[in-house]
Amino acid sequence: MDALELLYQGKAKSAYVTEDPELLILKFRDDTSAFDGEIIEQLSEKGAINNQFNAFIMQKLADAGIPTHFVERLNATDSLVKRLEMIPVECVVRNRAAGSLVKRLGVDEGLAFDPPLFELFLKNDALHDPMITEHHVEAFGWASRDEMARMHQLTLETNRVLKQLFDDSGLQLVDFKLEFGRANGEIVLGDEFSPDGCRLWDKVTGEKKDKDRFRQKLGGVLDAYREVAERLGIVFDS
Ligand code: TMP
């Protein structure tokens, strides 16, 4: 096969064009970043773990009727996805307080939210992903009011599906981030779902099983990712 043409290089994934203009290949790399790319390290096999983790979750979301960009997993590190016109807004849902919320509002880590808390951030590393509201999204034309409502709805629906899935495996889904895009006038989930972009705590011990292990230098990052995958019943290729 000819060398693939790189379309976009993110912090942890690269997107390549294919012969079909509507499809891209996403390559999950071992690069692991924190603090808006301030720290980047390679964690051997993380790309393969996250690609296979993501494929499993995308299938669960599709089964629940959530439209996603995911088409199929191609090999250990690569997946085929639909090309979307991406919206530069990060939708975050929180079932418990952690991370930036704890710093911003000075609440205790672990404070429970019922119903879950929904927040928006602008995807802009140089500005450190500032918090925004749906009014900013409309005023700056990043998405229409209807599109924003749909992103909100799909994020909460994803939370309902995945909260239960992780709960059944003895894990609390604390929070996660999703990005969306447009395809044929429809809002479609255009993000990965892996322990890189969510927080997962052991229901019994409270132990962190996600990228906070990297951010907080707790060690055992990929052992935790593998353990989560194993608990969900994911079997890895390599
Ligand atoms: P935060 O506590 O840093 O605001 O993050 C909330 C959740 O969203 C957490 O699971 C990490 C995830 N997230 C990303 O994966 N990438 C991002 O750029 C941001 C802002 C959050």
PDB file of C-alpha atoms and ligand atoms in Angstrom:
ATOM      1  CA  MET A   1       0.000   0.000   0.000  1.00  0.00           C
ATOM      2  CA  ASP A   2       1.211   3.544  -0.779  1.00  0.00           C
ATOM      3  CA  ALA A   3       2.146   5.749   2.153  1.00  0.00           C
ATOM      4  CA  LEU A   4      -1.026   7.265   3.510  1.00  0.00           C
ATOM      5  CA  GLU A   5      -1.475  11.017   3.199  1.00  0.00           C
ATOM      6  CA  LEU A   6      -1.648  12.662   6.588  1.00  0.00           C
ATOM      7  CA  LEU A   7      -4.651  14.964   6.952  1.00  0.00           C
ATOM      8  CA  TYR A   8      -4.311  15.954  10.584  1.00  0.00           C
ATOM      9  CA  GLN A   9      -1.998  15.163  13.468  1.00  0.00           C
ATOM     10  CA  GLY A  10      -3.576  15.433  16.913  1.00  0.00           C
ATOM     11  CA  LYS A  11      -1.836  14.928  20.252  1.00  0.00           C
ATOM     12  CA  ALA A  12      -2.593  11.207  20.424  1.00  0.00           C
ATOM     13  CA  LYS A  13      -4.045  10.269  17.025  1.00  0.00           C
ATOM     14  CA  SER A  14      -3.270  10.931  13.359  1.00  0.00           C
ATOM     15  CA  ALA A  15      -5.919  11.077  10.636  1.00  0.00           C
ATOM     16  CA  TYR A  16      -5.102   9.900   7.099  1.00  0.00           C
ATOM     17  CA  VAL A  17      -7.131  10.352   3.927  1.00  0.00           C
ATOM     18  CA  THR A  18      -8.349   7.295   2.017  1.00  0.00           C
ATOM     19  CA  GLU A  19      -9.462   6.799  -1.599  1.00  0.00           C
ATOM     20  CA  ASP A  20     -13.006   7.474  -0.402  1.00  0.00           C
ATOM     21  CA  PRO A  21     -13.345  11.213   0.383  1.00  0.00           C
ATOM     22  CA  GLU A  22     -15.937  10.398   3.030  1.00  0.00           C
ATOM     23  CA  LEU A  23     -13.669   8.079   5.031  1.00  0.00           C
ATOM     24  CA  LEU A  24     -10.521   8.589   7.112  1.00  0.00           C
ATOM     25  CA  ILE A  25      -8.118   6.230   8.827  1.00  0.00           C
ATOM     26  CA  LEU A  26      -7.429   7.119  12.461  1.00  0.00           C
ATOM     27  CA  LYS A  27      -4.124   5.872  13.838  1.00  0.00           C
ATOM     28  CA  PHE A  28      -3.966   5.711  17.627  1.00  0.00           C
ATOM     29  CA  ARG A  29      -0.393   6.587  18.658  1.00  0.00           C
ATOM     30  CA  ASP A  30       1.473   5.866  21.885  1.00  0.00           C
ATOM     31  CA  ASP A  31       1.833   9.604  22.590  1.00  0.00           C
ATOM     32  CA  THR A  32       0.214  10.567  25.861  1.00  0.00           C
ATOM     33  CA  SER A  33      -0.300  14.230  26.644  1.00  0.00           C
ATOM     34  CA  ALA A  34      -1.426  16.207  29.641  1.00  0.00           C
ATOM     35  CA  PHE A  35      -2.105  19.845  30.403  1.00  0.00           C
ATOM     36  CA  ASP A  36      -2.934  20.827  26.814  1.00  0.00           C
ATOM     37  CA  GLY A  37       0.147  19.178  25.376  1.00  0.00           C
ATOM     38  CA  GLU A  38       2.575  20.648  27.923  1.00  0.00           C
ATOM     39  CA  ILE A  39       3.708  17.125  28.826  1.00  0.00           C
ATOM     40  CA  ILE A  40       3.969  14.436  26.151  1.00  0.00           C
ATOM     41  CA  GLU A  41       5.361  10.948  26.683  1.00  0.00           C
ATOM     42  CA  GLN A  42       5.215   7.702  24.741  1.00  0.00           C
ATOM     43  CA  LEU A  43       3.577   4.832  26.570  1.00  0.00           C
ATOM     44  CA  SER A  44       4.358   1.660  24.671  1.00  0.00           C
ATOM     45  CA  GLU A  45       1.195  -0.084  23.353  1.00  0.00           C
ATOM     46  CA  LYS A  46      -1.175   2.673  24.466  1.00  0.00           C
ATOM     47  CA  GLY A  47      -2.236   3.242  20.839  1.00  0.00           C
ATOM     48  CA  ALA A  48      -3.217  -0.393  20.406  1.00  0.00           C
ATOM     49  CA  ILE A  49      -5.021  -0.516  23.743  1.00  0.00           C
ATOM     50  CA  ASN A  50      -7.020   2.665  23.085  1.00  0.00           C
ATOM     51  CA  ASN A  51      -7.904   1.713  19.506  1.00  0.00           C
ATOM     52  CA  GLN A  52      -9.361  -1.597  20.640  1.00  0.00           C
ATOM     53  CA  PHE A  53     -10.989  -0.073  23.702  1.00  0.00           C
ATOM     54  CA  ASN A  54     -12.546   2.604  21.502  1.00  0.00           C
ATOM     55  CA  ALA A  55     -13.865   0.077  18.961  1.00  0.00           C
ATOM     56  CA  PHE A  56     -15.623  -1.813  21.761  1.00  0.00           C
ATOM     57  CA  ILE A  57     -17.230   1.352  23.177  1.00  0.00           C
ATOM     58  CA  MET A  58     -18.249   2.693  19.746  1.00  0.00           C
ATOM     59  CA  GLN A  59     -20.064  -0.579  19.084  1.00  0.00           C
ATOM     60  CA  LYS A  60     -21.943  -0.252  22.383  1.00  0.00           C
ATOM     61  CA  LEU A  61     -22.930   3.328  21.504  1.00  0.00           C
ATOM     62  CA  ALA A  62     -24.081   2.312  18.012  1.00  0.00           C
ATOM     63  CA  ASP A  63     -26.131  -0.498  19.574  1.00  0.00           C
ATOM     64  CA  ALA A  64     -27.803   2.159  21.736  1.00  0.00           C
ATOM     65  CA  GLY A  65     -28.671   4.236  18.638  1.00  0.00           C
ATOM     66  CA  ILE A  66     -26.053   6.954  19.098  1.00  0.00           C
ATOM     67  CA  PRO A  67     -24.678   8.133  15.722  1.00  0.00           C
ATOM     68  CA  THR A  68     -20.871   7.894  15.685  1.00  0.00           C
ATOM     69  CA  HIS A  69     -18.130   8.335  13.068  1.00  0.00           C
ATOM     70  CA  PHE A  70     -16.809   4.818  13.722  1.00  0.00           C
ATOM     71  CA  VAL A  71     -16.967   2.380  10.787  1.00  0.00           C
ATOM     72  CA  GLU A  72     -14.632  -0.499  11.677  1.00  0.00           C
ATOM     73  CA  ARG A  73     -11.365  -1.389  13.334  1.00  0.00           C
ATOM     74  CA  LEU A  74      -8.711  -2.161  10.703  1.00  0.00           C
ATOM     75  CA  ASN A  75      -5.856  -3.536  12.807  1.00  0.00           C
ATOM     76  CA  ALA A  76      -4.308  -3.158  16.270  1.00  0.00           C
ATOM     77  CA  THR A  77      -3.795   0.624  16.079  1.00  0.00           C
ATOM     78  CA  ASP A  78      -6.002   1.847  13.201  1.00  0.00           C
ATOM     79  CA  SER A  79      -9.721   2.371  12.664  1.00  0.00           C
ATOM     80  CA  LEU A  80     -11.792   3.527   9.711  1.00  0.00           C
ATOM     81  CA  VAL A  81     -14.091   6.476  10.475  1.00  0.00           C
ATOM     82  CA  LYS A  82     -16.448   8.782   8.599  1.00  0.00           C
ATOM     83  CA  ARG A  83     -14.984  12.160   7.781  1.00  0.00           C
ATOM     84  CA  LEU A  84     -16.870  14.892   9.642  1.00  0.00           C
ATOM     85  CA  GLU A  85     -16.845  18.657   9.625  1.00  0.00           C
ATOM     86  CA  MET A  86     -15.698  19.039  13.215  1.00  0.00           C
ATOM     87  CA  ILE A  87     -17.167  21.501  15.703  1.00  0.00           C
ATOM     88  CA  PRO A  88     -14.414  22.981  17.966  1.00  0.00           C
ATOM     89  CA  VAL A  89     -16.383  22.491  21.166  1.00  0.00           C
ATOM     90  CA  GLU A  90     -15.672  19.942  23.913  1.00  0.00           C
ATOM     91  CA  CYS A  91     -18.770  18.593  25.657  1.00  0.00           C
ATOM     92  CA  VAL A  92     -17.994  17.389  29.190  1.00  0.00           C
ATOM     93  CA  VAL A  93     -20.389  15.543  31.459  1.00  0.00           C
ATOM     94  CA  ARG A  94     -19.630  14.970  35.121  1.00  0.00           C
ATOM     95  CA  ASN A  95     -21.265  12.454  37.448  1.00  0.00           C
ATOM     96  CA  ARG A  96     -18.804  13.418  40.184  1.00  0.00           C
ATOM     97  CA  ALA A  97     -16.480  16.355  40.765  1.00  0.00           C
ATOM     98  CA  ALA A  98     -12.850  15.940  39.669  1.00  0.00           C
ATOM     99  CA  GLY A  99     -10.126  17.668  37.685  1.00  0.00           C
ATOM    100  CA  SER A 100     -10.667  21.238  36.516  1.00  0.00           C
ATOM    101  CA  LEU A 101     -14.030  21.541  38.285  1.00  0.00           C
ATOM    102  CA  VAL A 102     -12.448  20.894  41.674  1.00  0.00           C
ATOM    103  CA  LYS A 103      -9.842  23.604  41.007  1.00  0.00           C
ATOM    104  CA  ARG A 104     -12.312  26.082  39.530  1.00  0.00           C
ATOM    105  CA  LEU A 105     -15.003  25.880  42.203  1.00  0.00           C
ATOM    106  CA  GLY A 106     -13.073  24.554  45.202  1.00  0.00           C
ATOM    107  CA  VAL A 107     -15.376  21.597  45.815  1.00  0.00           C
ATOM    108  CA  ASP A 108     -14.298  18.199  47.165  1.00  0.00           C
ATOM    109  CA  GLU A 109     -13.224  15.603  44.623  1.00  0.00           C
ATOM    110  CA  GLY A 110     -15.967  12.991  44.407  1.00  0.00           C
ATOM    111  CA  LEU A 111     -18.954  15.276  45.048  1.00  0.00           C
ATOM    112  CA  ALA A 112     -21.868  13.550  43.232  1.00  0.00           C
ATOM    113  CA  PHE A 113     -24.095  15.259  40.670  1.00  0.00           C
ATOM    114  CA  ASP A 114     -27.597  13.969  39.998  1.00  0.00           C
ATOM    115  CA  PRO A 115     -28.590  14.928  37.364  1.00  0.00           C
ATOM    116  CA  PRO A 116     -25.110  14.974  35.848  1.00  0.00           C
ATOM    117  CA  LEU A 117     -23.388  18.318  35.249  1.00  0.00           C
ATOM    118  CA  PHE A 118     -22.857  19.393  31.626  1.00  0.00           C
ATOM    119  CA  GLU A 119     -20.052  21.824  30.671  1.00  0.00           C
ATOM    120  CA  LEU A 120     -18.611  23.234  27.453  1.00  0.00           C
ATOM    121  CA  PHE A 121     -15.025  24.117  26.589  1.00  0.00           C
ATOM    122  CA  LEU A 122     -13.507  25.655  23.480  1.00  0.00           C
ATOM    123  CA  LYS A 123     -11.050  23.262  21.810  1.00  0.00           C
ATOM    124  CA  ASN A 124      -7.996  25.491  21.786  1.00  0.00           C
ATOM    125  CA  ASP A 125      -4.762  24.332  23.437  1.00  0.00           C
ATOM    126  CA  ALA A 126      -3.124  27.776  23.080  1.00  0.00           C
ATOM    127  CA  LEU A 127      -5.950  29.246  25.171  1.00  0.00           C
ATOM    128  CA  HIS A 128      -5.988  26.159  27.476  1.00  0.00           C
ATOM    129  CA  ASP A 129      -9.490  25.084  26.415  1.00  0.00           C
ATOM    130  CA  PRO A 130     -11.410  27.919  28.119  1.00  0.00           C
ATOM    131  CA  MET A 131     -14.834  27.202  29.545  1.00  0.00           C
ATOM    132  CA  ILE A 132     -17.673  28.608  27.406  1.00  0.00           C
ATOM    133  CA  THR A 133     -21.471  28.516  27.409  1.00  0.00           C
ATOM    134  CA  GLU A 134     -23.992  27.542  24.739  1.00  0.00           C
ATOM    135  CA  HIS A 135     -24.414  31.279  24.112  1.00  0.00           C
ATOM    136  CA  HIS A 136     -20.771  31.536  23.028  1.00  0.00           C
ATOM    137  CA  VAL A 137     -21.277  28.555  20.733  1.00  0.00           C
ATOM    138  CA  GLU A 138     -24.192  30.332  19.049  1.00  0.00           C
ATOM    139  CA  ALA A 139     -22.666  33.841  19.061  1.00  0.00           C
ATOM    140  CA  PHE A 140     -19.391  32.696  17.475  1.00  0.00           C
ATOM    141  CA  GLY A 141     -21.234  30.447  15.022  1.00  0.00           C
ATOM    142  CA  TRP A 142     -19.438  27.255  16.072  1.00  0.00           C
ATOM    143  CA  ALA A 143     -22.808  25.479  15.989  1.00  0.00           C
ATOM    144  CA  SER A 144     -26.479  26.430  15.717  1.00  0.00           C
ATOM    145  CA  ARG A 145     -28.807  26.329  18.697  1.00  0.00           C
ATOM    146  CA  ASP A 146     -30.388  23.112  17.386  1.00  0.00           C
ATOM    147  CA  GLU A 147     -26.984  21.510  16.845  1.00  0.00           C
ATOM    148  CA  MET A 148     -25.923  22.485  20.378  1.00  0.00           C
ATOM    149  CA  ALA A 149     -29.131  20.971  21.764  1.00  0.00           C
ATOM    150  CA  ARG A 150     -28.400  17.753  19.879  1.00  0.00           C
ATOM    151  CA  MET A 151     -24.801  17.600  21.173  1.00  0.00           C
ATOM    152  CA  HIS A 152     -26.120  18.076  24.715  1.00  0.00           C
ATOM    153  CA  GLN A 153     -28.700  15.315  24.223  1.00  0.00           C
ATOM    154  CA  LEU A 154     -26.198  12.870  22.679  1.00  0.00           C
ATOM    155  CA  THR A 155     -23.634  13.537  25.438  1.00  0.00           C
ATOM    156  CA  LEU A 156     -26.199  12.790  28.158  1.00  0.00           C
ATOM    157  CA  GLU A 157     -27.414   9.693  26.297  1.00  0.00           C
ATOM    158  CA  THR A 158     -23.792   8.476  25.984  1.00  0.00           C
ATOM    159  CA  ASN A 159     -23.425   9.024  29.730  1.00  0.00           C
ATOM    160  CA  ARG A 160     -26.522   6.955  30.480  1.00  0.00           C
ATOM    161  CA  VAL A 161     -25.303   4.055  28.339  1.00  0.00           C
ATOM    162  CA  LEU A 162     -21.677   4.071  29.489  1.00  0.00           C
ATOM    163  CA  LYS A 163     -22.337   4.780  33.170  1.00  0.00           C
ATOM    164  CA  GLN A 164     -24.318   1.545  33.315  1.00  0.00           C
ATOM    165  CA  LEU A 165     -21.745  -0.384  31.276  1.00  0.00           C
ATOM    166  CA  PHE A 166     -18.877   0.627  33.586  1.00  0.00           C
ATOM    167  CA  ASP A 167     -21.003   0.197  36.706  1.00  0.00           C
ATOM    168  CA  ASP A 168     -21.634  -3.427  35.676  1.00  0.00           C
ATOM    169  CA  SER A 169     -17.827  -3.849  35.648  1.00  0.00           C
ATOM    170  CA  GLY A 170     -17.319  -2.346  39.104  1.00  0.00           C
ATOM    171  CA  LEU A 171     -16.244   1.091  37.841  1.00  0.00           C
ATOM    172  CA  GLN A 172     -17.650   4.560  38.328  1.00  0.00           C
ATOM    173  CA  LEU A 173     -17.740   6.753  35.254  1.00  0.00           C
ATOM    174  CA  VAL A 174     -16.759  10.059  36.881  1.00  0.00           C
ATOM    175  CA  ASP A 175     -16.628  12.302  33.801  1.00  0.00           C
ATOM    176  CA  PHE A 176     -15.690  12.371  30.124  1.00  0.00           C
ATOM    177  CA  LYS A 177     -15.245  14.650  27.129  1.00  0.00           C
ATOM    178  CA  LEU A 178     -16.819  14.278  23.689  1.00  0.00           C
ATOM    179  CA  GLU A 179     -16.459  16.159  20.415  1.00  0.00           C
ATOM    180  CA  PHE A 180     -18.976  16.187  17.605  1.00  0.00           C
ATOM    181  CA  GLY A 181     -19.050  16.985  13.909  1.00  0.00           C
ATOM    182  CA  ARG A 182     -21.450  17.227  10.977  1.00  0.00           C
ATOM    183  CA  ALA A 183     -22.085  14.685   8.230  1.00  0.00           C
ATOM    184  CA  ASN A 184     -24.926  15.234   5.763  1.00  0.00           C
ATOM    185  CA  GLY A 185     -26.477  17.844   8.028  1.00  0.00           C
ATOM    186  CA  GLU A 186     -26.523  15.514  11.028  1.00  0.00           C
ATOM    187  CA  ILE A 187     -24.641  15.809  14.325  1.00  0.00           C
ATOM    188  CA  VAL A 188     -22.394  12.773  14.775  1.00  0.00           C
ATOM    189  CA  LEU A 189     -20.060  11.793  17.627  1.00  0.00           C
ATOM    190  CA  GLY A 190     -16.550  12.299  16.215  1.00  0.00           C
ATOM    191  CA  ASP A 191     -14.312  11.404  19.122  1.00  0.00           C
ATOM    192  CA  GLU A 192     -12.601   8.410  20.644  1.00  0.00           C
ATOM    193  CA  PHE A 193     -13.781   7.029  23.941  1.00  0.00           C
ATOM    194  CA  SER A 194     -10.902   5.631  25.976  1.00  0.00           C
ATOM    195  CA  PRO A 195      -9.355   6.075  29.447  1.00  0.00           C
ATOM    196  CA  ASP A 196      -7.440   9.022  27.903  1.00  0.00           C
ATOM    197  CA  GLY A 197     -10.602  11.134  27.782  1.00  0.00           C
ATOM    198  CA  CYS A 198     -12.619  10.021  30.771  1.00  0.00           C
ATOM    199  CA  ARG A 199     -12.240   9.358  34.486  1.00  0.00           C
ATOM    200  CA  LEU A 200     -12.937   5.917  35.897  1.00  0.00           C
ATOM    201  CA  TRP A 201     -12.704   5.024  39.575  1.00  0.00           C
ATOM    202  CA  ASP A 202     -12.934   1.573  41.128  1.00  0.00           C
ATOM    203  CA  LYS A 203     -16.351   1.441  42.805  1.00  0.00           C
ATOM    204  CA  VAL A 204     -14.993  -0.208  45.947  1.00  0.00           C
ATOM    205  CA  THR A 205     -11.497   1.203  46.454  1.00  0.00           C
ATOM    206  CA  GLY A 206     -11.887   4.520  44.611  1.00  0.00           C
ATOM    207  CA  GLU A 207      -8.624   3.825  42.806  1.00  0.00           C
ATOM    208  CA  LYS A 208      -8.097   5.858  39.615  1.00  0.00           C
ATOM    209  CA  LYS A 209      -8.039   3.791  36.425  1.00  0.00           C
ATOM    210  CA  ASP A 210      -7.648   6.516  33.783  1.00  0.00           C
ATOM    211  CA  LYS A 211      -5.280   9.207  32.469  1.00  0.00           C
ATOM    212  CA  ASP A 212      -5.198  10.907  35.875  1.00  0.00           C
ATOM    213  CA  ARG A 213      -2.578   8.228  36.688  1.00  0.00           C
ATOM    214  CA  PHE A 214      -0.396   9.915  34.038  1.00  0.00           C
ATOM    215  CA  ARG A 215      -1.374  13.517  34.891  1.00  0.00           C
ATOM    216  CA  GLN A 216      -0.752  12.932  38.598  1.00  0.00           C
ATOM    217  CA  LYS A 217       2.319  10.715  38.089  1.00  0.00           C
ATOM    218  CA  LEU A 218       0.717   7.812  39.960  1.00  0.00           C
ATOM    219  CA  GLY A 219       2.344   5.155  37.723  1.00  0.00           C
ATOM    220  CA  GLY A 220       0.744   2.001  36.349  1.00  0.00           C
ATOM    221  CA  VAL A 221      -1.069   3.926  33.626  1.00  0.00           C
ATOM    222  CA  LEU A 222      -1.385   1.158  31.063  1.00  0.00           C
ATOM    223  CA  ASP A 223      -1.875  -1.569  33.666  1.00  0.00           C
ATOM    224  CA  ALA A 224      -4.968   0.396  34.718  1.00  0.00           C
ATOM    225  CA  TYR A 225      -6.173   0.795  31.099  1.00  0.00           C
ATOM    226  CA  ARG A 226      -5.682  -2.951  30.509  1.00  0.00           C
ATOM    227  CA  GLU A 227      -7.493  -3.801  33.728  1.00  0.00           C
ATOM    228  CA  VAL A 228     -10.496  -1.683  32.738  1.00  0.00           C
ATOM    229  CA  ALA A 229     -10.572  -3.350  29.311  1.00  0.00           C
ATOM    230  CA  GLU A 230     -10.340  -6.793  30.881  1.00  0.00           C
ATOM    231  CA  ARG A 231     -13.212  -6.007  33.254  1.00  0.00           C
ATOM    232  CA  LEU A 232     -15.327  -4.982  30.241  1.00  0.00           C
ATOM    233  CA  GLY A 233     -14.442  -8.277  28.546  1.00  0.00           C
ATOM    234  CA  ILE A 234     -12.292  -6.766  25.757  1.00  0.00           C
ATOM    235  CA  VAL A 235      -9.835  -9.242  24.233  1.00  0.00           C
ATOM    236  CA  PHE A 236      -6.766  -7.628  22.638  1.00  0.00           C
ATOM    237  CA  ASP A 237      -5.189  -8.618  19.304  1.00  0.00           C
ATOM    238  CA  SER A 238      -1.667  -8.061  20.559  1.00  0.00           C
TER     239      SER A 238
HETATM  240  P1  TMP B   1     -11.317  18.415  33.195  1.00  0.00           P
HETATM  241  O1  TMP B   1     -11.601  17.993  34.587  1.00  0.00           O
HETATM  242  O2  TMP B   1      -9.848  18.635  32.903  1.00  0.00           O
HETATM  243  O3  TMP B   1     -12.154  19.602  32.763  1.00  0.00           O
HETATM  244  O4  TMP B   1     -11.729  17.214  32.237  1.00  0.00           O
HETATM  245  C1  TMP B   1     -13.000  16.611  32.311  1.00  0.00           C
HETATM  246  C2  TMP B   1     -12.974  15.318  31.544  1.00  0.00           C
HETATM  247  O5  TMP B   1     -12.805  15.552  30.152  1.00  0.00           O
HETATM  248  C3  TMP B   1     -11.834  14.396  31.935  1.00  0.00           C
HETATM  249  O6  TMP B   1     -12.295  13.053  31.869  1.00  0.00           O
HETATM  250  C4  TMP B   1     -10.766  14.623  30.877  1.00  0.00           C
HETATM  251  C5  TMP B   1     -11.587  15.006  29.678  1.00  0.00           C
HETATM  252  N1  TMP B   1     -10.933  16.003  28.831  1.00  0.00           N
HETATM  253  C6  TMP B   1     -10.147  15.587  27.768  1.00  0.00           C
HETATM  254  O7  TMP B   1     -10.002  14.401  27.529  1.00  0.00           O
HETATM  255  N2  TMP B   1      -9.549  16.525  26.996  1.00  0.00           N
HETATM  256  C7  TMP B   1      -9.686  17.851  27.201  1.00  0.00           C
HETATM  257  O8  TMP B   1      -9.122  18.653  26.445  1.00  0.00           O
HETATM  258  C8  TMP B   1     -10.519  18.273  28.300  1.00  0.00           C
HETATM  259  C9  TMP B   1     -10.717  19.735  28.599  1.00  0.00           C
HETATM  260  C10 TMP B   1     -11.102  17.317  29.084  1.00  0.00           C
END
